[in-house]
XYZ file of C-alpha atoms in Angstrom:
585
model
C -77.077 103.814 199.477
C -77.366 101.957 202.838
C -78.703 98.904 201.249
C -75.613 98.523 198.723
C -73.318 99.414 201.403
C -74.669 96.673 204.038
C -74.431 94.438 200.872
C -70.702 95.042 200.196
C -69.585 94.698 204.342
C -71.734 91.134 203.950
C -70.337 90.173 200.814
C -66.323 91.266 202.056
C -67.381 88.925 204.771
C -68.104 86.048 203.227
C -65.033 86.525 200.671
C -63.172 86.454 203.744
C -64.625 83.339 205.134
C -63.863 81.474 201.809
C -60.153 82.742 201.669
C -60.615 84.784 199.021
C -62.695 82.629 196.512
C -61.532 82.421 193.004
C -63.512 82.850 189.990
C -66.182 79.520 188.990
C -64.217 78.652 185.707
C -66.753 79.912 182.970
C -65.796 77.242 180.329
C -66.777 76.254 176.731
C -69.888 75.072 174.516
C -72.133 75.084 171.592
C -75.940 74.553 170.370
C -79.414 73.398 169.396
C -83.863 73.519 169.728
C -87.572 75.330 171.160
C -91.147 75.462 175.001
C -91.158 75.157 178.992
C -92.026 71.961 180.611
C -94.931 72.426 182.724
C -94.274 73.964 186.267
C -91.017 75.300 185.825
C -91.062 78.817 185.386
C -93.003 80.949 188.103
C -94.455 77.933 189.791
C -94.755 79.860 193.193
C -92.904 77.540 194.651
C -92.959 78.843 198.531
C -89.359 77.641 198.576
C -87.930 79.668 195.708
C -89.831 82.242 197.079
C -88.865 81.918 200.393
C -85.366 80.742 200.750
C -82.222 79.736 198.896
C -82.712 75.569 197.567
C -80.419 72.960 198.626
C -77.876 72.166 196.770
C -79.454 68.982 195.448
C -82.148 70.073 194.088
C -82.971 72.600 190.745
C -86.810 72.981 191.000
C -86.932 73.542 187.047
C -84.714 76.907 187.586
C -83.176 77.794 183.663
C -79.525 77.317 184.995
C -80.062 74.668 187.303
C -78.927 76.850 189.943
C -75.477 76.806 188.830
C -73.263 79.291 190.397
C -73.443 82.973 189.756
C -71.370 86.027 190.434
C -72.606 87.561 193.400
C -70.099 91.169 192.544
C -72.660 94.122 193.361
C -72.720 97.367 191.546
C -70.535 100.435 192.929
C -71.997 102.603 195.029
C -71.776 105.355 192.727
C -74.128 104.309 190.216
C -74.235 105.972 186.522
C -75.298 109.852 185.719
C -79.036 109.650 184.377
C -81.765 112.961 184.352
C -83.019 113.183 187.847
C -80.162 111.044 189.270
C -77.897 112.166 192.456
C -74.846 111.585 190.704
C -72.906 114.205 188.764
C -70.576 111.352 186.466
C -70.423 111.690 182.669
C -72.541 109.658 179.971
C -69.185 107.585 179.929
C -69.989 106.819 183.576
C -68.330 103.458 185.662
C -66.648 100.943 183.547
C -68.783 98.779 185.755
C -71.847 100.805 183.297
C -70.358 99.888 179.991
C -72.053 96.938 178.511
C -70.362 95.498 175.354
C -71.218 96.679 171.900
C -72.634 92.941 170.916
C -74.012 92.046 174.140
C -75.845 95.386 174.727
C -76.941 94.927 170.839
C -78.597 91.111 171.821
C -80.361 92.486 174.393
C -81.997 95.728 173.085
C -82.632 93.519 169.833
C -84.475 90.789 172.286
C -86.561 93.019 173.732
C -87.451 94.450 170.690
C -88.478 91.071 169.520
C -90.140 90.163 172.707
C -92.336 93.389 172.282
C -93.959 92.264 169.072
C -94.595 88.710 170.196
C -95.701 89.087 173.342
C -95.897 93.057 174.480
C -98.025 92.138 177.540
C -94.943 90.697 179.221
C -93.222 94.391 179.031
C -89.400 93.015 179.042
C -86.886 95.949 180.268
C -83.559 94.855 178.326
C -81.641 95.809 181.841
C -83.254 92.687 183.281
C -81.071 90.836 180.774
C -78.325 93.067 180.941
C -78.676 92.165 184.965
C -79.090 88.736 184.665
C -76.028 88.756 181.906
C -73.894 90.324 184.524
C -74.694 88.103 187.222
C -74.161 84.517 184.967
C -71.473 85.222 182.794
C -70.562 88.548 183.320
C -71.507 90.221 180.441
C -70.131 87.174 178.104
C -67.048 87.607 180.052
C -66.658 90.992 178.966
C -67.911 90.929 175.293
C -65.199 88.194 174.537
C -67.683 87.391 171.370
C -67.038 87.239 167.595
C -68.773 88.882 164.638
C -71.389 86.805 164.546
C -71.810 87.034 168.641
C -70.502 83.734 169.547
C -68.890 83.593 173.073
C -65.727 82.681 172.124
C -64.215 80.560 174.171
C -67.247 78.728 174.816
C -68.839 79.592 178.143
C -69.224 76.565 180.716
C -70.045 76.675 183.967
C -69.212 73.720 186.768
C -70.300 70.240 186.432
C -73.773 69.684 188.647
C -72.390 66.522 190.382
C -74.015 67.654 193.528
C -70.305 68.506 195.308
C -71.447 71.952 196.502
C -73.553 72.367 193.502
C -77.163 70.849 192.119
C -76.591 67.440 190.892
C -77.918 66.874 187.414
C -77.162 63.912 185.189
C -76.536 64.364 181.629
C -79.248 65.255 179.735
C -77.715 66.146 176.491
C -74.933 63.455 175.716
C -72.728 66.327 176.087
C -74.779 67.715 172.901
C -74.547 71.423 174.432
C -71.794 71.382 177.436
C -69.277 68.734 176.464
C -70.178 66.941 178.962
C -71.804 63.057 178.730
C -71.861 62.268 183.004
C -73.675 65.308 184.202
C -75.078 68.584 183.518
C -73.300 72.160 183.091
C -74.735 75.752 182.428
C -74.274 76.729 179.056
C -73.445 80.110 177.044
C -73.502 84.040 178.616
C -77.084 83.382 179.989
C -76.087 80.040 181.330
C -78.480 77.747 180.292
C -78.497 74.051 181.688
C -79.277 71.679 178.551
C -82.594 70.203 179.269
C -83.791 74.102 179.346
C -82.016 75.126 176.162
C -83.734 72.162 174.510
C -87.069 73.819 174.985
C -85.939 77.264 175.553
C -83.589 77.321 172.630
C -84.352 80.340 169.911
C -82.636 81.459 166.422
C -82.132 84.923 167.267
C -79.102 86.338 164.801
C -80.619 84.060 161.872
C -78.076 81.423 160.930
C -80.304 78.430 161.270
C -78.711 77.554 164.271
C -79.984 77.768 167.752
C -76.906 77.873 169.904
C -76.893 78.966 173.759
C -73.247 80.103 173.679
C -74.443 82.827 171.424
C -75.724 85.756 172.575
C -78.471 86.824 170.493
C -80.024 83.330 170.247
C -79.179 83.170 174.324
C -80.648 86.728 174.694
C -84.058 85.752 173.042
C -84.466 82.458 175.029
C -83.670 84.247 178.157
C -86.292 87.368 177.308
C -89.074 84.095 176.347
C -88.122 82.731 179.396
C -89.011 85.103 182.115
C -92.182 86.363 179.947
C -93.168 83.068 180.768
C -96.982 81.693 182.310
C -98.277 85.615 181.153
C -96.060 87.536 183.247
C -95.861 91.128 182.886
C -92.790 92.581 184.308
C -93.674 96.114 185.152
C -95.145 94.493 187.652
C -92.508 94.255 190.541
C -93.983 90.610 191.290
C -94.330 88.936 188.514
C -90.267 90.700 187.913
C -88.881 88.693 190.878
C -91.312 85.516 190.838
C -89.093 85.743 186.999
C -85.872 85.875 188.169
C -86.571 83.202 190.776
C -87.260 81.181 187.802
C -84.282 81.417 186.844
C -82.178 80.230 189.633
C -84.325 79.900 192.969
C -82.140 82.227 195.578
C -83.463 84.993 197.135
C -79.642 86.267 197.563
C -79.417 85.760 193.653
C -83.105 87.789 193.165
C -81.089 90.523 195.415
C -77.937 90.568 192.984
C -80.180 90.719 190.100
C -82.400 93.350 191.303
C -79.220 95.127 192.354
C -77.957 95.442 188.727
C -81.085 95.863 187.354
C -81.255 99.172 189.030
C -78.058 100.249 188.152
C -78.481 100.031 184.836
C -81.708 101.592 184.643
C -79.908 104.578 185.715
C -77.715 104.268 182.824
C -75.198 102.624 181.106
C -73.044 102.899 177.870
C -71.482 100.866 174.963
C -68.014 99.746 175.155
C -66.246 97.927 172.519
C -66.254 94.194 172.814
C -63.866 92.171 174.592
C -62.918 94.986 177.041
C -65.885 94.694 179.628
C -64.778 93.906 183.608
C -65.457 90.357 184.662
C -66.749 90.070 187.824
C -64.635 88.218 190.781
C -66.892 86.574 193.576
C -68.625 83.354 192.863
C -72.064 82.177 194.657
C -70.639 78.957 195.845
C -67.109 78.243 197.465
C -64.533 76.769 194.579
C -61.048 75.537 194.920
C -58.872 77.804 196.455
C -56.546 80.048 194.864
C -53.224 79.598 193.912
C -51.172 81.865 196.180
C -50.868 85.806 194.221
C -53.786 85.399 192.235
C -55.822 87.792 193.815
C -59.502 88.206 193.844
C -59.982 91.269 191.290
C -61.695 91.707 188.332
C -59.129 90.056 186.141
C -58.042 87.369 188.753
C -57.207 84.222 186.463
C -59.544 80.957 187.255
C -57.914 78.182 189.700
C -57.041 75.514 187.648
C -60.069 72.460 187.122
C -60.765 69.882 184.881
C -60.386 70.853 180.803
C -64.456 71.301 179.881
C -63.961 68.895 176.979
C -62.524 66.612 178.816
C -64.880 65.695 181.496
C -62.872 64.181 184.681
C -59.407 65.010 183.317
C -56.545 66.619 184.851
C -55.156 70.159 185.301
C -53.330 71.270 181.440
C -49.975 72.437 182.223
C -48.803 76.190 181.129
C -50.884 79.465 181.415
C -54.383 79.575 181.974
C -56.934 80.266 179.560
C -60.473 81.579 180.354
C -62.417 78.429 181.230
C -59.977 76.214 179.953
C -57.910 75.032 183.633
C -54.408 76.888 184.109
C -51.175 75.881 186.432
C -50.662 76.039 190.075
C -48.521 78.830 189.582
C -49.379 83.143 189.157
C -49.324 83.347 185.975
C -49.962 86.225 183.532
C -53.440 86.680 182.247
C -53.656 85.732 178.328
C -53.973 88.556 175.806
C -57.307 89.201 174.288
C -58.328 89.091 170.732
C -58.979 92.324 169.633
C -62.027 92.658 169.162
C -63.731 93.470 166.022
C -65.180 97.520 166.489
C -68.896 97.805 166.252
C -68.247 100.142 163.548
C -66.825 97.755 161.321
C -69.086 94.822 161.881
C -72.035 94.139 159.398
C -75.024 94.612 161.462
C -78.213 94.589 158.679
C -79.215 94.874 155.146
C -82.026 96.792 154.443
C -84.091 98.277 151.069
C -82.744 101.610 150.213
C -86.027 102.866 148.950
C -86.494 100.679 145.942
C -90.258 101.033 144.510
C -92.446 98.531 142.553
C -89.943 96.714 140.078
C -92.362 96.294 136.466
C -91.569 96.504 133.114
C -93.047 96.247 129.855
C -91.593 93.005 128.064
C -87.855 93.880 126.218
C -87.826 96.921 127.753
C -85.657 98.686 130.824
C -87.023 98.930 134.327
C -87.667 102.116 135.641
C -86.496 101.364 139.155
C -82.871 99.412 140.478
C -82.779 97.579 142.905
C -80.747 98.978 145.863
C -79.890 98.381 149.350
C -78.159 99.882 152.293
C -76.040 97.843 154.646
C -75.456 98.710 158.732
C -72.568 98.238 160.804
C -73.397 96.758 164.276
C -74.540 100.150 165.388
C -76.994 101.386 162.900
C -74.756 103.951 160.836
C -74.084 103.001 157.210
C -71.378 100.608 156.291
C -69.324 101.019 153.368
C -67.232 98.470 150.788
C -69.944 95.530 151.721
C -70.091 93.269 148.448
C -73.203 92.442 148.335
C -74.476 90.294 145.381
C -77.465 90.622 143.611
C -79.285 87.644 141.704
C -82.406 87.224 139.190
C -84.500 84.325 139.648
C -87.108 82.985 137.474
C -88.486 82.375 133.628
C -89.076 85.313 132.540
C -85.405 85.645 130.764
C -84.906 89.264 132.470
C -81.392 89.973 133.110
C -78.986 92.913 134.102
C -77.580 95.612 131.855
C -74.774 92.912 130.312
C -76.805 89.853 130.236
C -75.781 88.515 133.345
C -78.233 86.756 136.007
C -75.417 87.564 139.156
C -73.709 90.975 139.790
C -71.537 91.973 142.440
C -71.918 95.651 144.297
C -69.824 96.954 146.733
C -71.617 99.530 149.130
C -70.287 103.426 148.833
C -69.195 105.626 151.595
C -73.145 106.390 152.093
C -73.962 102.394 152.863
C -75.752 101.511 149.669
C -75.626 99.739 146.798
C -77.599 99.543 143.436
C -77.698 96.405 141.123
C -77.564 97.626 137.263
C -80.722 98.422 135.310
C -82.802 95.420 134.489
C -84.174 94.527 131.366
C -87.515 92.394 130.998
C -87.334 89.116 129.305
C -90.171 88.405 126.638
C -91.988 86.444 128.815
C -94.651 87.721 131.008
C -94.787 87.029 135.025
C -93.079 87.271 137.762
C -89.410 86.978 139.194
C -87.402 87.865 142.185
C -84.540 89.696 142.687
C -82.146 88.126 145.771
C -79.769 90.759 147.527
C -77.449 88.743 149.773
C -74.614 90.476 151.903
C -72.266 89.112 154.346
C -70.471 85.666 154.619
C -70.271 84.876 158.977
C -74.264 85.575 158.913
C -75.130 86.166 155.391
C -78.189 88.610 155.284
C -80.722 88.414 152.493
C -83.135 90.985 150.943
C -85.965 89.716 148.250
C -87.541 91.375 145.871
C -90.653 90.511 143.758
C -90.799 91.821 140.080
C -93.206 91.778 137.139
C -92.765 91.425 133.325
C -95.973 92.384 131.510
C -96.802 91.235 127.955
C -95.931 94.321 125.247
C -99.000 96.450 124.776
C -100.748 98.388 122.281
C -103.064 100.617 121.898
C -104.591 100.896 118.860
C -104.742 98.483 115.497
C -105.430 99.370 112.643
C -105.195 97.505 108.663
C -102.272 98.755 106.761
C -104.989 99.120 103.466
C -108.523 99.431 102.860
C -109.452 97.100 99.786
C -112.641 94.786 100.041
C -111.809 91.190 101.100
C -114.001 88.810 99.029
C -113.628 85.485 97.973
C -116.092 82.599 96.257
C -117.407 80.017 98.454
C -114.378 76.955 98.790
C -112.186 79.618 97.784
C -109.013 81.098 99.341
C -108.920 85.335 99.926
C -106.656 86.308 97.681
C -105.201 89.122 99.055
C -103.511 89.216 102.566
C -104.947 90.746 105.939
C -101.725 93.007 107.336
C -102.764 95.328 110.454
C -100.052 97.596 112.343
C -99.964 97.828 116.297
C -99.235 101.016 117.888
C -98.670 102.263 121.573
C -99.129 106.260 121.575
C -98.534 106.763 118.293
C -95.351 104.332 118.009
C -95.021 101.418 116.660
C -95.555 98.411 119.216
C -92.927 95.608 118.192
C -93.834 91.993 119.551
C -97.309 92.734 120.961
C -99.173 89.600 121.055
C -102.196 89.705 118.810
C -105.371 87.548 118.900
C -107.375 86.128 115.884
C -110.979 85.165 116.281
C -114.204 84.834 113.189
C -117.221 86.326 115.508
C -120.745 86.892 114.584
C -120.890 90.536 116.427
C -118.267 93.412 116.761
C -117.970 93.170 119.869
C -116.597 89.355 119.778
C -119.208 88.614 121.968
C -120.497 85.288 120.190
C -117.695 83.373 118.223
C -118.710 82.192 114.498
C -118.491 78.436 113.846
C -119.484 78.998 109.843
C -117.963 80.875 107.122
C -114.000 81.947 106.891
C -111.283 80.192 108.581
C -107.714 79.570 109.211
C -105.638 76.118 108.966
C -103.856 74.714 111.359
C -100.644 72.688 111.074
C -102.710 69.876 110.027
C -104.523 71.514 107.262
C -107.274 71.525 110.168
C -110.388 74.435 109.981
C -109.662 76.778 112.545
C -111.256 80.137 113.866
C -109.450 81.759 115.945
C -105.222 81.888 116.552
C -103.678 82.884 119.743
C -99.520 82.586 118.359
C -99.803 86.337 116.781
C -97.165 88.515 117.485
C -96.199 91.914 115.379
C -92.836 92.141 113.627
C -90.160 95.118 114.721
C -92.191 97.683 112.813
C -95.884 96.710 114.441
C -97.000 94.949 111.780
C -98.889 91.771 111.343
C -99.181 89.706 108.087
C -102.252 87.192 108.619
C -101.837 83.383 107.546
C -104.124 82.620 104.695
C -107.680 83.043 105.186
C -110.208 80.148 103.460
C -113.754 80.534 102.849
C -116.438 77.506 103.157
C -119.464 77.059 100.842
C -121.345 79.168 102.787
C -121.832 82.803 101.401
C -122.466 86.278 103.289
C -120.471 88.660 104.988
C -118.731 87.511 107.981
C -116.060 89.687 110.713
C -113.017 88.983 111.638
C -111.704 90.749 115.264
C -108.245 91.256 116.220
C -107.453 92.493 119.879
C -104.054 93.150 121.284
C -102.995 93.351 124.545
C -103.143 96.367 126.031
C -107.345 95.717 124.879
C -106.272 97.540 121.266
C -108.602 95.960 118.167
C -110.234 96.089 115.290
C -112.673 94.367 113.410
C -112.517 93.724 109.421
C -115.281 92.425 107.227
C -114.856 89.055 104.924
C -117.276 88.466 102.095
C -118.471 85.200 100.267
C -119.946 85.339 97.810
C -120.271 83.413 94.378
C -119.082 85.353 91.209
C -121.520 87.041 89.122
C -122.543 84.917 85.472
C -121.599 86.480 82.298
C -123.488 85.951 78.862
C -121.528 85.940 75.695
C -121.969 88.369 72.638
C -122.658 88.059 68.900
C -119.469 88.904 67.350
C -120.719 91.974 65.069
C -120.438 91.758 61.589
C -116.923 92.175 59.667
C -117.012 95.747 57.781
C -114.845 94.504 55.434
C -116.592 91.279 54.085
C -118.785 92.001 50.833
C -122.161 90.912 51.231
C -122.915 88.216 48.702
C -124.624 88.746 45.754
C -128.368 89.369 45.363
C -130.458 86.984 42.686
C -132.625 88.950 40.912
């Protein structure tokens, strides 16, 4: 308690001394990209270590030592178990973090656990080092998608009471092309976002004025050269990393603290922006106060590098008049419980299903709102891919679903195609940050299991002959007839099919071609089969024909050649009625 209150008398002094110092006008940008050059996180540089840098000079630090707010936390810090304090969950206003910004960090850490869990990243360092840069996105001012909007800018680094870096982007990130400016809630300078620079909130984008992606690069960042921050000093030799001042390691630390102790969600947009910059900025127009919703003194428009004051009220990080003016209105902001937060499987099991036949299973999802509970009236829109030729109940490819009340949604029964493999089922929900589910699915040939011929009669034909009666088998699956199972033909030597038979009966192919065994079988609606015509060659015995199914159904029938058997004529016998001819005597 003595520590934060010697803090506060140093830091009323110094607001003094700088007549009341406005707000460092937090400006605009957007985004790109991915590693650290060597040396600039952690170094051990005695000098970030030691003392605060000259203004000249960055030493590699993420945000170029840009300014920072240097507000502490009250003195009264948040009710936790164990705690001295006696406040409600609710707690400070100072405690409340906003609903999108508090999600981006919890979800970096989370992220940062399974990648690297050695580095032990406490979310309230970002929350901290949020605070401190941007505070807290200026107050959750973000969109749906978590998008600081306005763009977040901080001061060009022309070396006039801050670092001086040159342009390193082309005003890429910061709108800038002559030098430098921090970038996004975590204020990143360009040249670090560049290698810093992650996809966090999935949109194939990796843009610093976001807060997820900004989040994630910040969490990467600080785990940096194996650091594990449990450790109190690999914790500050991080946060010197990110800008090298022992008074900014002392603000950080100072919020880190606090909200260790606890803090709560608040909706976005309504957060408390900090007041007291790190370095001295043009004074304030007379009236505009030093508070936590003190407008910015009017500078340069951030898109417009080196241009003059806009006329009219001020907007945040956009210049403003010379005059008090009335602080702009804020959006309202989107509650978490109405933004889409995540799509997940709603316990759909293993989609397979015979060939022309109904899938067990439907596919079904359940979509979040930015909070975890379930979200209801999402469309979501649910496609088959692949050639197969399995569609929804309908005979449509695409269906539409909204969720219910209870978050989920289920796509209508499926039907397998006739072919057999595999497809994929595509659930896709949301349109700012569209989030997609994928599900594999199999289509297995029609089965039976047994075969059987429909009659029993001998087959037998004479060598160079044709069989003159037809095979015809039926297909069953437990007990029922088995429609379109694919059926295979083959002349063998053994029963078992073990050793095919290149002698005796035989099929014809298209082009009147000897053939042994056919593959393009397939059993009518009632199970049955009708073979093509079966020829025999000139040499006799008795030969076997197998037919197996799929499903490993068969049966094996017996073909005989053999010649016909010779017949020898008859004496006609005598007429009864013809009178034998006379005797001579």
């Amino acid at each position: 308690m003595a520590a934060h209150m010697r803090r506060r008398l140093r830091k009323g002094a110094t607001t003094t001394a700088v007549a009341a110092a406005a707000v460092a006008a937090l400006a605009a940008s957007q985004a790109p990209a991915a590693t650290l050059a060597d040396g600039s996180a952690g170094s051990g540089d005695p000098k970030a270590a030691g003392e605060d840098t000259a203004s000249g000079e960055t030493d590699g630090a993420a945000t170029g030592n840009s300014p920072y707010y240097t507000d502490l936390p009250p003195l009264v810090t948040p009710d936790k178990p164990g705690s001295s304090s006696n406040l409600p969950a609710a707690g400070s206003a100072e405690a409340g973090i906003p609903a999108s910004v508090l999600a981006a960090y919890k979800q970096a850490e989370r992220t940062v656990a399974t990648t690297d869990p050695s580095c032990r990243l406490p979310w309230q360092l970002l929350a901290a080092i949020g605070k401190v840069e941007s505070g807290q996105a200026r107050g959750g001012r973000v969109d749906a998608n978590g998008t600081a909007s306005p763009r977040i800018l901080g001061p060009a680094l022309n070396g006039q009471g801050f670092a001086l870096i040159k342009d390193t982007d082309g005003g890429a990130y910061d709108g800038d092309a002559v030098h430098d400016r921090a970038v996004g809630p975590m204020q990143f300078i360009p040249s670090t976002w560049a290698s810093w620079g992650q996809d966090a909130n999935g949109d194939g984008r990796k843009d610093p004025n976001n807060i997820y992606d900004a989040a994630l690069a910040a969490g990467r960042y600080l785990c940096a050269n194996d650091r594990d921050l449990a450790l109190a000093a690999d914790l500050d030799q991080a946060v010197l990393s990110y800008n090298r001042s022992t008074e900014y390691l002392r603000t950080v630390r100072s919020w880190y603290s606090y909200y260790q102790r606890g803090t709560h969600e608040i909706p976005d947009g309504t957060g408390s922006l900090p007041s007291i910059p790190s370095t001295p900025s043009p004074s304030p127009s007379p009236g505009t106060g030093s508070g936590p919703s003190a407008t910015p003194s009017p500078k340069p428009s951030p898109d417009k590098p080196g241009g003059k004051p806009s006329p009219g009220p001020s907007k945040p990080g956009g210049g403003g008049s010379t005059s008090p003016t009335p602080k702009p209105p804020t959006p309202k902001p989107t509650p978490p419980s109405a933004t889409f937060g995540s799509l997940e499987n709603a316990g759909t099991g293993p989609l397979r299903a015979t060939a022309g036949q109904e899938f067990d299973e439907r596919v079904s999802v359940l979509a979040r709102n930015a909070v975890g509970a379930p979200l209801a009236k999402v469309p979501v829109t649910f496609t088959v891919t692949g050639g197969t030729g399995t569609l929804f109940a309908g005979g449509k490819k695409t269906v539409t679903v909204r969720t219910g009340a209870d978050g989920t949604a289920t796509a209508p029964k499926l039907r397998a195609g006739e072919r057999a493999g595999e497809f994929t089922v595509t659930a896709v929900a949301g349109t700012v940050r569209p989030r997609t589910l994928t599900y594999a699915a199999t289509v297995t040939a029609r089965q039976a299991d047994a075969i059987a011929r429909t009659d029993e009669k001998a087959l037998v034909a004479a060598p160079g002959e044709k069989f003159a009666d037809a095979v015809t088998v039926k297909a069953t699956y437990k007990d029922a007839a088995a429609a379109g199972v694919a059926v295979t033909a083959t002349m063998v030597k053994d029963r078992l099919g073990v050793i095919d038979n290149d002698k005796g009966p035989y099929f014809k192919d298209a082009d009147g071609k000897p053939v042994r065994t056919l593959t393009t079988l397939t059993t009518d609606a009632d199970g049955q089969l009708r073979l093509p015509e079966i020829f025999a060659d000139d040499n006799e015995g008795t030969y076997l024909l197998r037919l197996t199914t799929e499903g490993g159904a068969s049966v094996v029938i017996e073909l005989i050649v053999k010649a016909p058997e010779e017949t020898t004529p008859e004496e006609p016998a005598p007429d009864a009625t013809e009178t034998p001819a006379a005797t001579k005597p």
